XYZ file of C-alpha atoms in Angstrom:
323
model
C -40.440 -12.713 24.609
C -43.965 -13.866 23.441
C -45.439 -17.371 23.957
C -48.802 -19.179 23.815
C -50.212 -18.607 27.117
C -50.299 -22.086 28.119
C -47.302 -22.505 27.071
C -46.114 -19.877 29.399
C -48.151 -21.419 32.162
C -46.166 -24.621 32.079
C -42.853 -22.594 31.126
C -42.611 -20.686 33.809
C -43.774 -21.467 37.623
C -44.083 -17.942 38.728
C -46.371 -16.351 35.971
C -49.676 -17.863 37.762
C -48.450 -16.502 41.052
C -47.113 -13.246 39.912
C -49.500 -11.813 36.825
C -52.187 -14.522 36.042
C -55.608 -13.743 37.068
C -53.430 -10.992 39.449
C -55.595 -8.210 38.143
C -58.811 -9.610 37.316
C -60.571 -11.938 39.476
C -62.146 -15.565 37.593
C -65.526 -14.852 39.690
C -65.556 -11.143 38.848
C -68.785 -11.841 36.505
C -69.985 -14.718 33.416
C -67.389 -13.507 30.977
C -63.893 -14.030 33.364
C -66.038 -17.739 34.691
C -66.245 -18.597 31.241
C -62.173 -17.459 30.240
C -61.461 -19.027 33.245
C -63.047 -22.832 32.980
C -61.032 -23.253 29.262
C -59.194 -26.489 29.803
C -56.583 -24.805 28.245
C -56.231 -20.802 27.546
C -55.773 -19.540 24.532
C -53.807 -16.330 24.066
C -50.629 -15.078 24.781
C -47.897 -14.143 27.342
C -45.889 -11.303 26.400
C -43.214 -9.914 28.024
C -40.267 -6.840 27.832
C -37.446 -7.619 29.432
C -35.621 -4.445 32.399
C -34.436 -1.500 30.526
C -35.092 -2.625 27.165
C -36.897 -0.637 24.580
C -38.770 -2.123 21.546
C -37.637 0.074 18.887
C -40.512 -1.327 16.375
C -44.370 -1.603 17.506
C -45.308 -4.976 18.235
C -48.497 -6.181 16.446
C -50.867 -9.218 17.170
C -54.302 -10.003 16.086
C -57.480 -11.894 16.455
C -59.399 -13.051 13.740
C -62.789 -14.386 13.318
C -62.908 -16.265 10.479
C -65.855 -18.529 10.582
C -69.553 -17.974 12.061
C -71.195 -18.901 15.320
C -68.153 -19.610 16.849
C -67.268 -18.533 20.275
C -63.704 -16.604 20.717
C -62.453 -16.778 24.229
C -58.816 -15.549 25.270
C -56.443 -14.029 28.114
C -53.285 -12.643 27.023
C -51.241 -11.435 29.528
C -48.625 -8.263 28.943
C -45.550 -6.811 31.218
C -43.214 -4.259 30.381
C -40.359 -4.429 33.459
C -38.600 -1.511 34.980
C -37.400 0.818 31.961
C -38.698 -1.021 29.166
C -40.888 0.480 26.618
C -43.577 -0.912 24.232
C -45.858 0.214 21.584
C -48.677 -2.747 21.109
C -50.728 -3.071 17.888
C -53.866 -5.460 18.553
C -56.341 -5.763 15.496
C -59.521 -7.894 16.240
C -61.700 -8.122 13.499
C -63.988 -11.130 11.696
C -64.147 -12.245 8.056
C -66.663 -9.725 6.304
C -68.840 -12.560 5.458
C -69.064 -13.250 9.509
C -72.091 -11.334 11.001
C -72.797 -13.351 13.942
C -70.515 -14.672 17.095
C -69.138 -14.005 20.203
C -65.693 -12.178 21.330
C -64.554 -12.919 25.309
C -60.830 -11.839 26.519
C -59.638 -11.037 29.453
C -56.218 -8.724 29.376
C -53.659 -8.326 32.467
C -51.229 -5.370 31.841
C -48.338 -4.585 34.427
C -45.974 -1.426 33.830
C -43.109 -1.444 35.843
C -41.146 1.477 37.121
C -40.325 4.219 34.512
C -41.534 1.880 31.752
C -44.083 2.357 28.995
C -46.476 0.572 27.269
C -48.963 1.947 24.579
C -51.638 -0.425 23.815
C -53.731 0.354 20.503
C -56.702 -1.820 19.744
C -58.405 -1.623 16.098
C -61.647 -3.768 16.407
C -63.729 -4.291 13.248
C -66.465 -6.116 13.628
C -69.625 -8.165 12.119
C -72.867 -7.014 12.267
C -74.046 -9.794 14.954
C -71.052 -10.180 17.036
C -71.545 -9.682 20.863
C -68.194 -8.166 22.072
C -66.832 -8.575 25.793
C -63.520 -7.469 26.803
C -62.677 -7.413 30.392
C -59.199 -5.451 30.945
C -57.072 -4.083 34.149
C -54.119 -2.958 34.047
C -51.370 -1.809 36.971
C -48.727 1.198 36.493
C -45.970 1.444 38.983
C -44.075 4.234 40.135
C -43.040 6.851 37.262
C -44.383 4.318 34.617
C -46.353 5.427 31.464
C -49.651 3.604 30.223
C -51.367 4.487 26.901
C -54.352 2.851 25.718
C -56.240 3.510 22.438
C -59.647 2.209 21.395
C -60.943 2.368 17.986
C -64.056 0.624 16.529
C -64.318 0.863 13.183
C -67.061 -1.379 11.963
C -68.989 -1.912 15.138
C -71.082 -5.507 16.310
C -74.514 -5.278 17.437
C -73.707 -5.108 21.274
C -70.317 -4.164 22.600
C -69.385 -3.457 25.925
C -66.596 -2.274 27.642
C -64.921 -0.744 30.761
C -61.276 -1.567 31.491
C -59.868 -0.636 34.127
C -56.523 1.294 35.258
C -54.910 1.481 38.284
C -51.900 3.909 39.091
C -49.917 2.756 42.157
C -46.445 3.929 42.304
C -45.320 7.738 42.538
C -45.501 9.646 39.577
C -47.745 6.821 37.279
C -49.654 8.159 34.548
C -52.694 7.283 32.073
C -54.162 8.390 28.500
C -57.162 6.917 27.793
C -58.642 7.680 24.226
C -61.395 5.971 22.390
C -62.711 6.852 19.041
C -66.275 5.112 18.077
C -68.529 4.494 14.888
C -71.972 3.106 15.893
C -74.004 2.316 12.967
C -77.485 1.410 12.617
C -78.227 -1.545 15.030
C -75.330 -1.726 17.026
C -75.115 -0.758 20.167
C -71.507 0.403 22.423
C -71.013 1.148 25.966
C -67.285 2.432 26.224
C -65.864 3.679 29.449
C -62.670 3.401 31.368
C -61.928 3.506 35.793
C -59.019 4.708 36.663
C -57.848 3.947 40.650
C -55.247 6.758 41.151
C -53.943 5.226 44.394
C -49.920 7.098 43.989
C -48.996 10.501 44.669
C -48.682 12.655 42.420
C -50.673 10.107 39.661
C -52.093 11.584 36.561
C -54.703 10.432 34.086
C -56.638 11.499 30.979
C -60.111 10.381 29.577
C -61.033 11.255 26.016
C -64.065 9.821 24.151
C -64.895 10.826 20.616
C -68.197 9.060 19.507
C -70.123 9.500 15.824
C -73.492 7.828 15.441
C -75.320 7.006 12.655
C -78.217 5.520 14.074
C -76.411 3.498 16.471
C -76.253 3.569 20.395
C -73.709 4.690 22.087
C -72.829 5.262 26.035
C -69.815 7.142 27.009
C -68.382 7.061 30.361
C -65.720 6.306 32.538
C -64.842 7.721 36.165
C -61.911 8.201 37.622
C -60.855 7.789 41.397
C -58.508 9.928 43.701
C -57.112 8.457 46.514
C -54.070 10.201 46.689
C -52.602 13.638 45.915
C -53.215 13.733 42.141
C -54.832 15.225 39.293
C -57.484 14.029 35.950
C -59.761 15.079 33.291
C -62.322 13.242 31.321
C -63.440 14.822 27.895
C -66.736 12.883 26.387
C -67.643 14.188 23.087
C -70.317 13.196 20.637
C -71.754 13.705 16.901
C -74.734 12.282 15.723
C -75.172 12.109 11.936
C -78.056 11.470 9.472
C -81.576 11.757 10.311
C -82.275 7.723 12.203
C -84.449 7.921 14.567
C -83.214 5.204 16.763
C -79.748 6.536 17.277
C -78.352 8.258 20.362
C -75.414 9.059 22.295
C -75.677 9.527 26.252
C -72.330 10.737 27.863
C -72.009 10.386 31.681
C -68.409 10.948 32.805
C -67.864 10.712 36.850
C -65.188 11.686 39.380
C -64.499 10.855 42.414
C -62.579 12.083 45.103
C -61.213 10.213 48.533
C -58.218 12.728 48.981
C -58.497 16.690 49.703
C -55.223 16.492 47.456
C -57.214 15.373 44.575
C -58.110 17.698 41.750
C -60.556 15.784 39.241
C -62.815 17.519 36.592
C -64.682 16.284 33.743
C -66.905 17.499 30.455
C -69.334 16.115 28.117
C -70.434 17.540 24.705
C -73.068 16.349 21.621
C -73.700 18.360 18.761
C -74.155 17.713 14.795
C -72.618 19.034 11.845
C -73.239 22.858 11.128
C -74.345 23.589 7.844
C -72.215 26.598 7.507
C -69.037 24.705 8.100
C -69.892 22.426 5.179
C -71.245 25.414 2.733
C -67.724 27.085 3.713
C -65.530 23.826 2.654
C -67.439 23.816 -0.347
C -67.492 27.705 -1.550
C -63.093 26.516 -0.842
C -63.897 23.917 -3.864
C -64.621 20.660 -1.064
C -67.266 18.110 -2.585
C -70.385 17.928 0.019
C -69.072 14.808 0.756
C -65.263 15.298 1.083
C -66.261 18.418 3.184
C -68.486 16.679 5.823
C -65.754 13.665 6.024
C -63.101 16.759 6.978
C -65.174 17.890 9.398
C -65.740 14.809 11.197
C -62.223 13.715 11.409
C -61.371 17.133 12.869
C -63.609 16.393 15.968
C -62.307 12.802 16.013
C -58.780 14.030 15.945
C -59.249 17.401 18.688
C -56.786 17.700 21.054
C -55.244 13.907 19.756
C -51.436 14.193 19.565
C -48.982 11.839 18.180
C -51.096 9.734 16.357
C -49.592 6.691 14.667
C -50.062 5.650 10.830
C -52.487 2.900 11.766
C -54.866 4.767 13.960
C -54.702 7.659 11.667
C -55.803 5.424 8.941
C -58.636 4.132 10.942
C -60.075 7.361 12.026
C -59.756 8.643 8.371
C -62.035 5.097 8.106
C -64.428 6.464 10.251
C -64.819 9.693 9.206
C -65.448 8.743 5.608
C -67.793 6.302 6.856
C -70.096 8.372 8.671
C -69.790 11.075 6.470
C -71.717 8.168 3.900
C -74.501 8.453 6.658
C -74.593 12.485 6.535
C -74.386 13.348 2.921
């Protein structure tokens, strides 16, 4: 089932009470005030019914289609008790729009042993100021996947959803994969509460700049017996001056039954693995795109025609700001 949210908010009497503005306080900070005081929310409610399993992915979008406008939504999602859903989300503006603003709060509940995979494409003008706020809850033996992609970044993104495993057995994947071009500027990161035994969650951030900023992090939480890894990886292409990546993953632990680590990596392109490509009969610029999708794609499994497409975006992007 999928309806306007306000339409869901006069449909049904228990939404507000159960899921809306459950996960995400209004006063948490400007951007939830501001999704909060709409007279009346845009967005939408969707919802998987008990033991049901979307055999198609479900795909929505946003779209920006005129300037110096201000986009402000909360959508809420819940997958019940052994239901399963792949979500598509595309945000993007009209490639003539450079400049506006992007606020939206998102409530996710998993129930027990359901799934959801959540992958967001954004593509964005060169002006747009981007704000998500996210949270999302995963009950016992229930399955959350979230992937980020950027593929045409704004000039000042930021975002840091956040996760929280509570039932027996819940478990996270986290993966993000970011282009920062000249003049924008993206703080990605994720927190991930893992309050259930036995919970289980991985970070991964893959980040290429080509003279943009970019801020990796993301820190994950033990309360419980449990166990996660966060992977932050970066590539920085071309010879700008005013690009950088700076990765700071964290852990955290509040149980002795917690076993966390993390790692963090930058590094360029090594000439020799383009001159080898090349002596195979790669063009310079063919090469270096190969090269850059293989660190976007390391240790990525199971990815689906769309994001595969966009990282293949990506990497022959940046591979423009290389060669």
């Amino acid at each position: 089932e999928i309806l306007p949210i306000a339409e869901a908010l006069r449909k049904y009497d228990w939404l507000e009470e159960k899921y809306y503005w459950q996960l995400i306080h209004p006063d948490e900070d400007q951007i939830t005030n501001l999704v909060e005081s709409q007279e009346e929310p845009q967005g939408f409610f969707l919802k998987v019914f008990a033991n049901h399993k979307v055999e198609y992915p479900y795909q929505t979008a946003l779209y920006m289609a005129s300037a110096n406008i201000a986009q402000v939504i909360h959508n809420i999602v819940v997958v019940e008790e052994g239901a399963s859903l792949e979500l598509i989300t595309g945000c993007l503006t009209h490639q003539q729009v450079d400049r506006g603003l992007h606020f939206a709060v998102t409530e996710s509940y998993v129930g027990e042993n359901a799934k959801l995979t959540n992958t967001m494409v954004h593509s964005w003008g060169a002006d747009v100021t981007v704000r998500p706020r996210a949270a999302t809850s995963v009950d016992a033996g229930g399955i959350f996947n979230s992937n980020y992609v950027s593929m045409r970044t704004g000039a000042d993104i930021v975002s840091n959803p956040s996760i929280y495993l509570n039932g027996e057995g819940a478990s996270a994947n986290f993966m993000s994969v970011i282009l920062a071009e000249k003049g924008s500027h993206v703080n990605t990161g994720t927190t991930v509460y893992l309050n259930g035994t036995d919970t289980s969650a991985e970070l991964k951030h893959r980040g290429v700049s080509t003279g943009g900023q970019i801020y990796q992090g993301g820190l994950v939480i033990g309360n419980n017996s449990c166990r996660a890894h966060i992977d932050c990886s970066g590539m920085l292409i071309g010879e700008a001056t005013d690009g950088f990546i700076q990765s700071v993953p964290g852990i955290r632990a509040n149980s002795n039954e917690a076993q966390l680590s993390h790692e963090a990596s930058i590094g360029r392109i090594a000439p020799e693995q383009v001159e080898y490509l090349m002596s195979r009969g790669f063009e310079e610029g063919d090469a270096i795109s190969l090269i850059i999708r293989g660190f976007l794609d390391a240790g990525i499994t199971g990815l689906g025609s769309e994001l595969d497409a966009a990282i293949r975006h990506i990497a022959d992007v940046a591979a423009q700001g290389e060669g």
